[in-house]
Amino acid sequence: MSITEVESSFEVASSLFLKAIVQQIRANDPYGTYRNWSDELLLKPYVVSKAQKREISVDGDVDPFTKGRVLAFYRAIAARVEEETGQLCQVVIDLSHEGFGWSLVFCGRLLVVCKTLRDAQRFGFDSLEKVALEGEKIVQSGVAAIQKFPDAAKG
Amino acid sequence: MSITEVESSFEVASSLFLKAIVQQIRANDPYGTYRNWSDELLLKPYVVSKAQKREISVDGDVDPFTKGRVLAFYRAIAARVEEETGQLCQVVIDLSHEGFGWSLVFCGRLLVVCKTLRDAQRFGFDSLEKVALEGEKIVQSGVAAIQKFPDAAKG
C-alpha cells in the first residue's frame, strides 16, 4: 500500500488523537529529521497488517524504534486526557526485553490508563482509522476514570 | 564494617519490612545461589554510606544488580501493603540508563506508592535500621492511601 492510498483512506486532520500522536513525534525530533515528512508518513508505522504482524518475530528484543512508537502512542493519550480534563498526566512504559510489560498513564494518585502489553514487537493497528478509534476509546475511558475518582486524581 | 557488626547493630527479625525484602530476594533465587547466605548478608548491599555513594559514578548505566536491589525494595513494599490491606499490588520500576525514573506500586486504579528515582546507581541507606524505617514509612503511607481511596483501589 502506498502512502497516497493511506492518505486517501483516512484524514489525519479529522482525528484529535492522530494529531496528538503527530505532535508527540514532532516534539521529539530535535534534529529536524521529520521536518519535511507528512503527518501520514509519520503515522504509517502504526499501521501493521495481520500478515505483517505474523512476520515479526517476538523472540528478540523490542527495538528502540518500536519502543518509541509505543511511548508516543501513550503520550498522545496522556496529552488528550490533559486536553479534556485539564489535569497533568505522566506516562510510564515498562517493557521487558521479551515484549511484555505495562503501559501506565497516571494523574495524581489515579491510574488513568493501566494496560498490560504483550508482544510489543508487533505493536500496531489494521488501519489509521483503527489507531484513531482505539486511541480515542482509551482517552475516553481515562477521562471517565478521572470523573469517577476526582479526589484520587488530585493527589 | 564487617558483617558481624551489621548483625549486632540491628536485628533483621525485628523488622517486618526487612523480612519482606529477604523473602523477595530468596524468591528470586532459582539456582539457590543465596541458600546458605544469612539474611544480614543478603541485606548488606542496601547499606551504602555517604562516602561510598560519593564514589559511585552516576554517569554510567544502572547495573543489573542495582536494578534488582531497587526492584526487591519496592516489591517488599508491595508485599507489606498486601499483608496489611489484603489488596493485591503491582510494582513497576521505570529506570532510564541515566538512573532517573519512577517507582510505582499500584492496586486497582490507585497508585499506592509513586516516587521519582534519582541517581539510582547510588540506591541505598545509611544503616539497616534506616532501611527498615524508611521502608515501613512508605508502607504506612501506602496503607493510608488505600484507606483514603478504597474505591479507586478496588478497580
PDB file of C-alpha atoms in Angstrom:
ATOM      1  CA  MET A   1       0.000   0.000   0.000  1.00  0.00           C
ATOM      2  CA  SER A   2       1.495   3.326  -0.986  1.00  0.00           C
ATOM      3  CA  ILE A   3       1.474   6.377   1.213  1.00  0.00           C
ATOM      4  CA  THR A   4      -1.012   8.057  -1.098  1.00  0.00           C
ATOM      5  CA  GLU A   5      -3.503   5.277  -0.502  1.00  0.00           C
ATOM      6  CA  VAL A   6      -3.199   5.648   3.246  1.00  0.00           C
ATOM      7  CA  GLU A   7      -3.729   9.346   2.828  1.00  0.00           C
ATOM      8  CA  SER A   8      -6.870   8.952   0.819  1.00  0.00           C
ATOM      9  CA  SER A   9      -8.376   6.323   3.126  1.00  0.00           C
ATOM     10  CA  PHE A  10      -8.426   8.431   6.286  1.00  0.00           C
ATOM     11  CA  GLU A  11      -7.845  12.055   7.118  1.00  0.00           C
ATOM     12  CA  VAL A  12      -5.356  12.691   9.925  1.00  0.00           C
ATOM     13  CA  ALA A  13      -6.849  16.143  10.434  1.00  0.00           C
ATOM     14  CA  SER A  14     -10.223  14.583  11.281  1.00  0.00           C
ATOM     15  CA  SER A  15      -8.849  12.884  14.418  1.00  0.00           C
ATOM     16  CA  LEU A  16      -7.718  14.766  17.507  1.00  0.00           C
ATOM     17  CA  PHE A  17      -5.923  11.626  18.630  1.00  0.00           C
ATOM     18  CA  LEU A  18      -3.900  11.193  15.434  1.00  0.00           C
ATOM     19  CA  LYS A  19      -2.972  14.861  15.598  1.00  0.00           C
ATOM     20  CA  ALA A  20      -1.782  14.286  19.171  1.00  0.00           C
ATOM     21  CA  ILE A  21       0.496  11.419  18.081  1.00  0.00           C
ATOM     22  CA  VAL A  22       1.956  13.546  15.290  1.00  0.00           C
ATOM     23  CA  GLN A  23       2.598  16.306  17.815  1.00  0.00           C
ATOM     24  CA  GLN A  24       4.453  13.874  20.108  1.00  0.00           C
ATOM     25  CA  ILE A  25       6.649  12.644  17.264  1.00  0.00           C
ATOM     26  CA  ARG A  26       7.469  16.164  16.097  1.00  0.00           C
ATOM     27  CA  ALA A  27       8.169  17.286  19.666  1.00  0.00           C
ATOM     28  CA  ASN A  28      10.785  14.528  19.972  1.00  0.00           C
ATOM     29  CA  ASP A  29      12.614  15.403  16.797  1.00  0.00           C
ATOM     30  CA  PRO A  30      15.498  17.612  17.982  1.00  0.00           C
ATOM     31  CA  TYR A  31      17.450  17.338  14.717  1.00  0.00           C
ATOM     32  CA  GLY A  32      14.507  18.038  12.472  1.00  0.00           C
ATOM     33  CA  THR A  33      14.701  14.636  10.772  1.00  0.00           C
ATOM     34  CA  TYR A  34      10.961  14.557  10.222  1.00  0.00           C
ATOM     35  CA  ARG A  35      10.520  18.226   9.393  1.00  0.00           C
ATOM     36  CA  ASN A  36       9.608  17.558   5.777  1.00  0.00           C
ATOM     37  CA  TRP A  37       7.635  14.384   6.386  1.00  0.00           C
ATOM     38  CA  SER A  38       3.865  14.494   6.025  1.00  0.00           C
ATOM     39  CA  ASP A  39       1.704  13.578   9.025  1.00  0.00           C
ATOM     40  CA  GLU A  40       0.550  10.479   7.143  1.00  0.00           C
ATOM     41  CA  LEU A  41       4.110   9.295   6.673  1.00  0.00           C
ATOM     42  CA  LEU A  42       4.886   9.791  10.367  1.00  0.00           C
ATOM     43  CA  LEU A  43       1.864   7.712  11.326  1.00  0.00           C
ATOM     44  CA  LYS A  44       2.487   4.955   8.811  1.00  0.00           C
ATOM     45  CA  PRO A  45       4.452   2.707  11.224  1.00  0.00           C
ATOM     46  CA  TYR A  46       1.318   2.481  13.405  1.00  0.00           C
ATOM     47  CA  VAL A  47      -0.438   0.561  10.653  1.00  0.00           C
ATOM     48  CA  VAL A  48       0.675  -3.057  10.765  1.00  0.00           C
ATOM     49  CA  SER A  49      -1.462  -5.627   8.967  1.00  0.00           C
ATOM     50  CA  LYS A  50      -2.158  -9.083  10.415  1.00  0.00           C
ATOM     51  CA  ALA A  51       0.122 -10.614   7.790  1.00  0.00           C
ATOM     52  CA  GLN A  52       2.923  -8.191   8.661  1.00  0.00           C
ATOM     53  CA  LYS A  53       2.488  -8.961  12.370  1.00  0.00           C
ATOM     54  CA  ARG A  54       2.919 -12.664  11.726  1.00  0.00           C
ATOM     55  CA  GLU A  55       6.246 -11.929  10.069  1.00  0.00           C
ATOM     56  CA  ILE A  56       7.610 -10.018  13.085  1.00  0.00           C
ATOM     57  CA  SER A  57       9.418 -12.314  15.485  1.00  0.00           C
ATOM     58  CA  VAL A  58       8.517 -11.964  19.147  1.00  0.00           C
ATOM     59  CA  ASP A  59      11.605 -13.865  20.266  1.00  0.00           C
ATOM     60  CA  GLY A  60      14.010 -10.969  20.109  1.00  0.00           C
ATOM     61  CA  ASP A  61      14.283  -7.655  21.883  1.00  0.00           C
ATOM     62  CA  VAL A  62      11.839  -4.845  21.280  1.00  0.00           C
ATOM     63  CA  ASP A  63      13.801  -2.473  19.060  1.00  0.00           C
ATOM     64  CA  PRO A  64      14.145   1.187  20.116  1.00  0.00           C
ATOM     65  CA  PHE A  65      12.021   2.357  17.200  1.00  0.00           C
ATOM     66  CA  THR A  66       9.071   0.201  18.289  1.00  0.00           C
ATOM     67  CA  LYS A  67       9.550   1.329  21.898  1.00  0.00           C
ATOM     68  CA  GLY A  68       9.370   4.924  20.714  1.00  0.00           C
ATOM     69  CA  ARG A  69       6.198   4.145  18.803  1.00  0.00           C
ATOM     70  CA  VAL A  70       4.512   2.678  21.907  1.00  0.00           C
ATOM     71  CA  LEU A  71       5.673   5.620  24.012  1.00  0.00           C
ATOM     72  CA  ALA A  72       4.393   8.235  21.541  1.00  0.00           C
ATOM     73  CA  PHE A  73       1.035   6.437  21.409  1.00  0.00           C
ATOM     74  CA  TYR A  74       0.559   6.587  25.178  1.00  0.00           C
ATOM     75  CA  ARG A  75       1.972  10.100  25.437  1.00  0.00           C
ATOM     76  CA  ALA A  76      -0.651  11.130  22.908  1.00  0.00           C
ATOM     77  CA  ILE A  77      -3.284   9.542  25.127  1.00  0.00           C
ATOM     78  CA  ALA A  78      -1.943  11.479  28.117  1.00  0.00           C
ATOM     79  CA  ALA A  79      -1.973  14.703  26.086  1.00  0.00           C
ATOM     80  CA  ARG A  80      -5.574  14.129  25.004  1.00  0.00           C
ATOM     81  CA  VAL A  81      -6.672  13.344  28.578  1.00  0.00           C
ATOM     82  CA  GLU A  82      -4.977  16.569  29.677  1.00  0.00           C
ATOM     83  CA  GLU A  83      -6.843  18.495  26.984  1.00  0.00           C
ATOM     84  CA  GLU A  84     -10.173  17.066  28.078  1.00  0.00           C
ATOM     85  CA  THR A  85      -9.743  17.350  31.846  1.00  0.00           C
ATOM     86  CA  GLY A  86      -7.054  19.967  32.451  1.00  0.00           C
ATOM     87  CA  GLN A  87      -5.188  17.511  34.695  1.00  0.00           C
ATOM     88  CA  LEU A  88      -1.484  16.826  34.214  1.00  0.00           C
ATOM     89  CA  CYS A  89      -0.678  13.220  33.312  1.00  0.00           C
ATOM     90  CA  GLN A  90       2.523  11.163  33.474  1.00  0.00           C
ATOM     91  CA  VAL A  91       3.373   8.211  31.243  1.00  0.00           C
ATOM     92  CA  VAL A  92       5.408   5.168  32.205  1.00  0.00           C
ATOM     93  CA  ILE A  93       6.108   2.302  29.812  1.00  0.00           C
ATOM     94  CA  ASP A  94       7.698  -0.727  31.433  1.00  0.00           C
ATOM     95  CA  LEU A  95       8.727  -3.180  28.748  1.00  0.00           C
ATOM     96  CA  SER A  96      10.807  -6.307  29.257  1.00  0.00           C
ATOM     97  CA  HIS A  97      13.157  -7.408  26.506  1.00  0.00           C
ATOM     98  CA  GLU A  98      10.649 -10.112  25.655  1.00  0.00           C
ATOM     99  CA  GLY A  99       7.970  -7.562  24.720  1.00  0.00           C
ATOM    100  CA  PHE A 100       5.837  -7.937  27.848  1.00  0.00           C
ATOM    101  CA  GLY A 101       5.064  -5.166  30.259  1.00  0.00           C
ATOM    102  CA  TRP A 102       2.844  -2.333  31.372  1.00  0.00           C
ATOM    103  CA  SER A 103       1.778   0.960  29.926  1.00  0.00           C
ATOM    104  CA  LEU A 104       0.583   3.363  32.573  1.00  0.00           C
ATOM    105  CA  VAL A 105      -0.808   6.866  32.397  1.00  0.00           C
ATOM    106  CA  PHE A 106      -1.382   8.463  35.772  1.00  0.00           C
ATOM    107  CA  CYS A 107      -2.566  11.675  37.239  1.00  0.00           C
ATOM    108  CA  GLY A 108      -2.103  12.362  40.938  1.00  0.00           C
ATOM    109  CA  ARG A 109      -2.672   9.037  42.636  1.00  0.00           C
ATOM    110  CA  LEU A 110      -5.021   7.790  39.938  1.00  0.00           C
ATOM    111  CA  LEU A 111      -4.093   5.369  37.174  1.00  0.00           C
ATOM    112  CA  VAL A 112      -5.957   6.816  34.236  1.00  0.00           C
ATOM    113  CA  VAL A 113      -4.788   4.085  31.877  1.00  0.00           C
ATOM    114  CA  CYS A 114      -3.364   0.765  33.042  1.00  0.00           C
ATOM    115  CA  LYS A 115      -2.745  -1.740  30.278  1.00  0.00           C
ATOM    116  CA  THR A 116      -0.619  -4.841  30.031  1.00  0.00           C
ATOM    117  CA  LEU A 117       1.484  -5.047  26.884  1.00  0.00           C
ATOM    118  CA  ARG A 118       2.073  -8.339  25.079  1.00  0.00           C
ATOM    119  CA  ASP A 119       4.205  -8.974  22.018  1.00  0.00           C
ATOM    120  CA  ALA A 120       5.050  -5.297  21.862  1.00  0.00           C
ATOM    121  CA  GLN A 121       7.309  -6.076  18.887  1.00  0.00           C
ATOM    122  CA  ARG A 122       4.063  -6.260  16.869  1.00  0.00           C
ATOM    123  CA  PHE A 123       2.505  -3.053  18.227  1.00  0.00           C
ATOM    124  CA  GLY A 124       0.259  -1.647  15.531  1.00  0.00           C
ATOM    125  CA  PHE A 125      -3.248  -1.450  14.128  1.00  0.00           C
ATOM    126  CA  ASP A 126      -5.089  -2.616  10.991  1.00  0.00           C
ATOM    127  CA  SER A 127      -5.615   0.887   9.670  1.00  0.00           C
ATOM    128  CA  LEU A 128      -5.134   4.530  10.518  1.00  0.00           C
ATOM    129  CA  GLU A 129      -8.826   4.726  11.299  1.00  0.00           C
ATOM    130  CA  LYS A 130      -8.379   1.918  13.841  1.00  0.00           C
ATOM    131  CA  VAL A 131      -5.494   3.802  15.506  1.00  0.00           C
ATOM    132  CA  ALA A 132      -7.751   6.839  15.867  1.00  0.00           C
ATOM    133  CA  LEU A 133     -10.696   4.810  17.168  1.00  0.00           C
ATOM    134  CA  GLU A 134      -8.756   2.687  19.654  1.00  0.00           C
ATOM    135  CA  GLY A 135      -6.786   5.668  20.908  1.00  0.00           C
ATOM    136  CA  GLU A 136      -9.854   7.804  21.422  1.00  0.00           C
ATOM    137  CA  LYS A 137     -11.558   4.897  23.228  1.00  0.00           C
ATOM    138  CA  ILE A 138      -8.685   4.715  25.733  1.00  0.00           C
ATOM    139  CA  VAL A 139      -8.766   8.524  26.117  1.00  0.00           C
ATOM    140  CA  GLN A 140     -12.476   8.455  26.910  1.00  0.00           C
ATOM    141  CA  SER A 141     -12.110   5.671  29.469  1.00  0.00           C
ATOM    142  CA  GLY A 142      -9.312   7.701  31.064  1.00  0.00           C
ATOM    143  CA  VAL A 143     -11.497  10.794  31.225  1.00  0.00           C
ATOM    144  CA  ALA A 144     -14.277   8.687  32.763  1.00  0.00           C
ATOM    145  CA  ALA A 145     -11.853   7.385  35.411  1.00  0.00           C
ATOM    146  CA  ILE A 146     -10.916  10.937  36.389  1.00  0.00           C
ATOM    147  CA  GLN A 147     -14.575  11.881  36.632  1.00  0.00           C
ATOM    148  CA  LYS A 148     -15.256   8.806  38.760  1.00  0.00           C
ATOM    149  CA  PHE A 149     -12.313   9.353  41.144  1.00  0.00           C
ATOM    150  CA  PRO A 150     -11.681  13.109  41.112  1.00  0.00           C
ATOM    151  CA  ASP A 151     -10.071  13.152  44.578  1.00  0.00           C
ATOM    152  CA  ALA A 152      -7.534  10.423  43.805  1.00  0.00           C
ATOM    153  CA  ALA A 153      -6.684  12.245  40.567  1.00  0.00           C
ATOM    154  CA  LYS A 154      -5.908  15.388  42.553  1.00  0.00           C
ATOM    155  CA  GLY A 155      -3.348  13.722  44.749  1.00  0.00           C
TER     156      GLY A 155
ATOM    157  CA  MET B   1      32.350  -2.522  58.684  1.00  0.00           C
ATOM    158  CA  SER B   2      32.189  -6.327  58.907  1.00  0.00           C
ATOM    159  CA  ILE B   3      29.028  -8.336  58.547  1.00  0.00           C
ATOM    160  CA  THR B   4      29.126  -9.226  62.231  1.00  0.00           C
ATOM    161  CA  GLU B   5      28.935  -5.561  63.143  1.00  0.00           C
ATOM    162  CA  VAL B   6      25.909  -5.034  60.911  1.00  0.00           C
ATOM    163  CA  GLU B   7      24.321  -8.053  62.550  1.00  0.00           C
ATOM    164  CA  SER B   8      24.847  -6.818  66.045  1.00  0.00           C
ATOM    165  CA  SER B   9      23.643  -3.285  65.313  1.00  0.00           C
ATOM    166  CA  PHE B  10      20.158  -4.228  64.146  1.00  0.00           C
ATOM    167  CA  GLU B  11      18.067  -7.369  64.174  1.00  0.00           C
ATOM    168  CA  VAL B  12      16.543  -8.325  60.821  1.00  0.00           C
ATOM    169  CA  ALA B  13      13.943 -10.418  62.633  1.00  0.00           C
ATOM    170  CA  SER B  14      12.664  -7.316  64.431  1.00  0.00           C
ATOM    171  CA  SER B  15      11.523  -5.679  61.191  1.00  0.00           C
ATOM    172  CA  LEU B  16       8.644  -6.971  59.089  1.00  0.00           C
ATOM    173  CA  PHE B  17       9.924  -4.866  56.223  1.00  0.00           C
ATOM    174  CA  LEU B  18      13.461  -6.287  56.253  1.00  0.00           C
ATOM    175  CA  LYS B  19      11.988  -9.771  56.393  1.00  0.00           C
ATOM    176  CA  ALA B  20       9.889  -8.901  53.348  1.00  0.00           C
ATOM    177  CA  ILE B  21      12.975  -7.824  51.365  1.00  0.00           C
ATOM    178  CA  VAL B  22      14.781 -11.032  52.304  1.00  0.00           C
ATOM    179  CA  GLN B  23      11.758 -13.010  51.156  1.00  0.00           C
ATOM    180  CA  GLN B  24      11.802 -11.206  47.785  1.00  0.00           C
ATOM    181  CA  ILE B  25      15.489 -11.942  47.274  1.00  0.00           C
ATOM    182  CA  ARG B  26      15.098 -15.600  48.194  1.00  0.00           C
ATOM    183  CA  ALA B  27      12.016 -15.948  45.988  1.00  0.00           C
ATOM    184  CA  ASN B  28      14.086 -14.756  43.009  1.00  0.00           C
ATOM    185  CA  ASP B  29      16.908 -17.189  43.527  1.00  0.00           C
ATOM    186  CA  PRO B  30      16.076 -20.081  41.195  1.00  0.00           C
ATOM    187  CA  TYR B  31      19.543 -21.624  41.363  1.00  0.00           C
ATOM    188  CA  GLY B  32      19.859 -21.443  45.130  1.00  0.00           C
ATOM    189  CA  THR B  33      22.858 -19.097  44.981  1.00  0.00           C
ATOM    190  CA  TYR B  34      21.873 -17.432  48.238  1.00  0.00           C
ATOM    191  CA  ARG B  35      20.661 -20.553  50.036  1.00  0.00           C
ATOM    192  CA  ASN B  36      23.472 -20.511  52.547  1.00  0.00           C
ATOM    193  CA  TRP B  37      23.683 -16.742  52.922  1.00  0.00           C
ATOM    194  CA  SER B  38      22.441 -15.170  56.127  1.00  0.00           C
ATOM    195  CA  ASP B  39      19.638 -12.596  55.960  1.00  0.00           C
ATOM    196  CA  GLU B  40      22.109  -9.956  57.085  1.00  0.00           C
ATOM    197  CA  LEU B  41      24.445 -10.719  54.217  1.00  0.00           C
ATOM    198  CA  LEU B  42      21.593 -10.536  51.699  1.00  0.00           C
ATOM    199  CA  LEU B  43      20.600  -7.114  53.018  1.00  0.00           C
ATOM    200  CA  LYS B  44      24.121  -5.738  53.161  1.00  0.00           C
ATOM    201  CA  PRO B  45      24.033  -4.113  49.678  1.00  0.00           C
ATOM    202  CA  TYR B  46      21.169  -1.890  50.916  1.00  0.00           C
ATOM    203  CA  VAL B  47      23.548  -0.173  53.300  1.00  0.00           C
ATOM    204  CA  VAL B  48      25.578   2.398  51.381  1.00  0.00           C
ATOM    205  CA  SER B  49      27.345   5.088  53.373  1.00  0.00           C
ATOM    206  CA  LYS B  50      27.522   8.702  52.206  1.00  0.00           C
ATOM    207  CA  ALA B  51      31.229   8.247  51.439  1.00  0.00           C
ATOM    208  CA  GLN B  52      30.516   5.121  49.392  1.00  0.00           C
ATOM    209  CA  LYS B  53      27.761   6.948  47.498  1.00  0.00           C
ATOM    210  CA  ARG B  54      30.167   9.699  46.514  1.00  0.00           C
ATOM    211  CA  GLU B  55      32.445   7.078  44.992  1.00  0.00           C
ATOM    212  CA  ILE B  56      29.706   5.615  42.778  1.00  0.00           C
ATOM    213  CA  SER B  57      29.582   7.355  39.408  1.00  0.00           C
ATOM    214  CA  VAL B  58      26.152   8.445  38.202  1.00  0.00           C
ATOM    215  CA  ASP B  59      27.373   8.901  34.636  1.00  0.00           C
ATOM    216  CA  GLY B  60      27.092   5.301  33.578  1.00  0.00           C
ATOM    217  CA  ASP B  61      24.260   2.831  33.285  1.00  0.00           C
ATOM    218  CA  VAL B  62      22.461   1.448  36.300  1.00  0.00           C
ATOM    219  CA  ASP B  63      23.899  -2.049  36.606  1.00  0.00           C
ATOM    220  CA  PRO B  64      21.502  -5.026  36.718  1.00  0.00           C
ATOM    221  CA  PHE B  65      22.438  -5.782  40.323  1.00  0.00           C
ATOM    222  CA  THR B  66      21.408  -2.301  41.487  1.00  0.00           C
ATOM    223  CA  LYS B  67      18.214  -2.526  39.430  1.00  0.00           C
ATOM    224  CA  GLY B  68      17.423  -5.793  41.169  1.00  0.00           C
ATOM    225  CA  ARG B  69      18.033  -4.153  44.530  1.00  0.00           C
ATOM    226  CA  VAL B  70      15.599  -1.317  43.768  1.00  0.00           C
ATOM    227  CA  LEU B  71      13.021  -3.779  42.469  1.00  0.00           C
ATOM    228  CA  ALA B  72      13.270  -6.053  45.547  1.00  0.00           C
ATOM    229  CA  PHE B  73      12.877  -2.995  47.801  1.00  0.00           C
ATOM    230  CA  TYR B  74       9.631  -1.905  46.138  1.00  0.00           C
ATOM    231  CA  ARG B  75       8.350  -5.471  45.813  1.00  0.00           C
ATOM    232  CA  ALA B  76       8.839  -5.782  49.563  1.00  0.00           C
ATOM    233  CA  ILE B  77       6.775  -2.625  49.999  1.00  0.00           C
ATOM    234  CA  ALA B  78       4.043  -4.108  47.804  1.00  0.00           C
ATOM    235  CA  ALA B  79       4.143  -7.352  49.804  1.00  0.00           C
ATOM    236  CA  ARG B  80       3.838  -5.469  53.101  1.00  0.00           C
ATOM    237  CA  VAL B  81       0.935  -3.362  51.797  1.00  0.00           C
ATOM    238  CA  GLU B  82      -0.766  -6.587  50.702  1.00  0.00           C
ATOM    239  CA  GLU B  83      -0.253  -8.059  54.168  1.00  0.00           C
ATOM    240  CA  GLU B  84      -1.777  -5.010  55.829  1.00  0.00           C
ATOM    241  CA  THR B  85      -4.718  -4.439  53.491  1.00  0.00           C
ATOM    242  CA  GLY B  86      -5.353  -7.758  51.732  1.00  0.00           C
ATOM    243  CA  GLN B  87      -5.246  -5.944  48.367  1.00  0.00           C
ATOM    244  CA  LEU B  88      -3.087  -7.221  45.511  1.00  0.00           C
ATOM    245  CA  CYS B  89      -0.378  -4.786  44.401  1.00  0.00           C
ATOM    246  CA  GLN B  90       1.714  -4.500  41.244  1.00  0.00           C
ATOM    247  CA  VAL B  91       5.177  -3.000  41.003  1.00  0.00           C
ATOM    248  CA  VAL B  92       6.630  -1.115  38.052  1.00  0.00           C
ATOM    249  CA  ILE B  93      10.139   0.342  38.052  1.00  0.00           C
ATOM    250  CA  ASP B  94      10.882   2.587  35.106  1.00  0.00           C
ATOM    251  CA  LEU B  95      14.551   3.475  35.100  1.00  0.00           C
ATOM    252  CA  SER B  96      16.411   5.276  32.349  1.00  0.00           C
ATOM    253  CA  HIS B  97      20.035   4.381  31.705  1.00  0.00           C
ATOM    254  CA  GLU B  98      20.976   7.593  33.456  1.00  0.00           C
ATOM    255  CA  GLY B  99      19.476   6.464  36.754  1.00  0.00           C
ATOM    256  CA  PHE B 100      16.342   8.602  36.640  1.00  0.00           C
ATOM    257  CA  GLY B 101      12.839   7.268  36.673  1.00  0.00           C
ATOM    258  CA  TRP B 102       9.770   6.179  38.578  1.00  0.00           C
ATOM    259  CA  SER B 103       8.964   3.523  41.075  1.00  0.00           C
ATOM    260  CA  LEU B 104       5.283   2.756  41.207  1.00  0.00           C
ATOM    261  CA  VAL B 105       3.241   0.389  43.330  1.00  0.00           C
ATOM    262  CA  PHE B 106      -0.391   0.206  42.353  1.00  0.00           C
ATOM    263  CA  CYS B 107      -3.507  -1.571  43.337  1.00  0.00           C
ATOM    264  CA  GLY B 108      -6.592  -1.403  41.119  1.00  0.00           C
ATOM    265  CA  ARG B 109      -6.617   2.130  39.770  1.00  0.00           C
ATOM    266  CA  LEU B 110      -4.813   3.570  42.780  1.00  0.00           C
ATOM    267  CA  LEU B 111      -1.143   4.453  42.923  1.00  0.00           C
ATOM    268  CA  VAL B 112      -0.218   3.322  46.388  1.00  0.00           C
ATOM    269  CA  VAL B 113       3.376   4.468  46.024  1.00  0.00           C
ATOM    270  CA  CYS B 114       4.561   6.899  43.390  1.00  0.00           C
ATOM    271  CA  LYS B 115       8.151   8.005  43.752  1.00  0.00           C
ATOM    272  CA  THR B 116      10.620   9.556  41.392  1.00  0.00           C
ATOM    273  CA  LEU B 117      14.054   7.930  41.381  1.00  0.00           C
ATOM    274  CA  ARG B 118      17.239   9.961  41.032  1.00  0.00           C
ATOM    275  CA  ASP B 119      20.810   8.702  40.848  1.00  0.00           C
ATOM    276  CA  ALA B 120      19.552   5.162  41.236  1.00  0.00           C
ATOM    277  CA  GLN B 121      23.157   3.967  40.868  1.00  0.00           C
ATOM    278  CA  ARG B 122      23.561   5.110  44.497  1.00  0.00           C
ATOM    279  CA  PHE B 123      20.393   3.492  45.846  1.00  0.00           C
ATOM    280  CA  GLY B 124      20.968   2.643  49.486  1.00  0.00           C
ATOM    281  CA  PHE B 125      20.617   3.761  53.087  1.00  0.00           C
ATOM    282  CA  ASP B 126      22.910   4.780  55.950  1.00  0.00           C
ATOM    283  CA  SER B 127      22.135   1.723  58.028  1.00  0.00           C
ATOM    284  CA  LEU B 128      19.959  -1.365  58.136  1.00  0.00           C
ATOM    285  CA  GLU B 129      17.788   0.374  60.688  1.00  0.00           C
ATOM    286  CA  LYS B 130      17.249   3.213  58.220  1.00  0.00           C
ATOM    287  CA  VAL B 131      16.198   0.713  55.509  1.00  0.00           C
ATOM    288  CA  ALA B 132      13.632  -0.709  57.911  1.00  0.00           C
ATOM    289  CA  LEU B 133      12.365   2.715  58.990  1.00  0.00           C
ATOM    290  CA  GLU B 134      12.161   4.249  55.518  1.00  0.00           C
ATOM    291  CA  GLY B 135      10.541   1.144  54.067  1.00  0.00           C
ATOM    292  CA  GLU B 136       7.932   0.911  56.779  1.00  0.00           C
ATOM    293  CA  LYS B 137       7.183   4.635  56.377  1.00  0.00           C
ATOM    294  CA  ILE B 138       6.420   4.113  52.675  1.00  0.00           C
ATOM    295  CA  VAL B 139       4.320   1.042  53.541  1.00  0.00           C
ATOM    296  CA  GLN B 140       2.242   3.028  56.026  1.00  0.00           C
ATOM    297  CA  SER B 141       1.674   5.890  53.598  1.00  0.00           C
ATOM    298  CA  GLY B 142       0.565   3.291  51.040  1.00  0.00           C
ATOM    299  CA  VAL B 143      -1.873   1.736  53.501  1.00  0.00           C
ATOM    300  CA  ALA B 144      -3.209   5.215  54.286  1.00  0.00           C
ATOM    301  CA  ALA B 145      -3.736   5.892  50.571  1.00  0.00           C
ATOM    302  CA  ILE B 146      -5.795   2.707  50.228  1.00  0.00           C
ATOM    303  CA  GLN B 147      -7.874   3.681  53.254  1.00  0.00           C
ATOM    304  CA  LYS B 148      -8.397   7.154  51.802  1.00  0.00           C
ATOM    305  CA  PHE B 149      -9.362   5.964  48.301  1.00  0.00           C
ATOM    306  CA  PRO B 150     -10.852   2.492  48.818  1.00  0.00           C
ATOM    307  CA  ASP B 151     -12.986   2.607  45.647  1.00  0.00           C
ATOM    308  CA  ALA B 152     -10.116   3.526  43.329  1.00  0.00           C
ATOM    309  CA  ALA B 153      -8.055   0.740  44.917  1.00  0.00           C
ATOM    310  CA  LYS B 154     -10.775  -1.764  44.044  1.00  0.00           C
ATOM    311  CA  GLY B 155     -10.884  -1.014  40.360  1.00  0.00           C
TER     312      GLY B 155
END
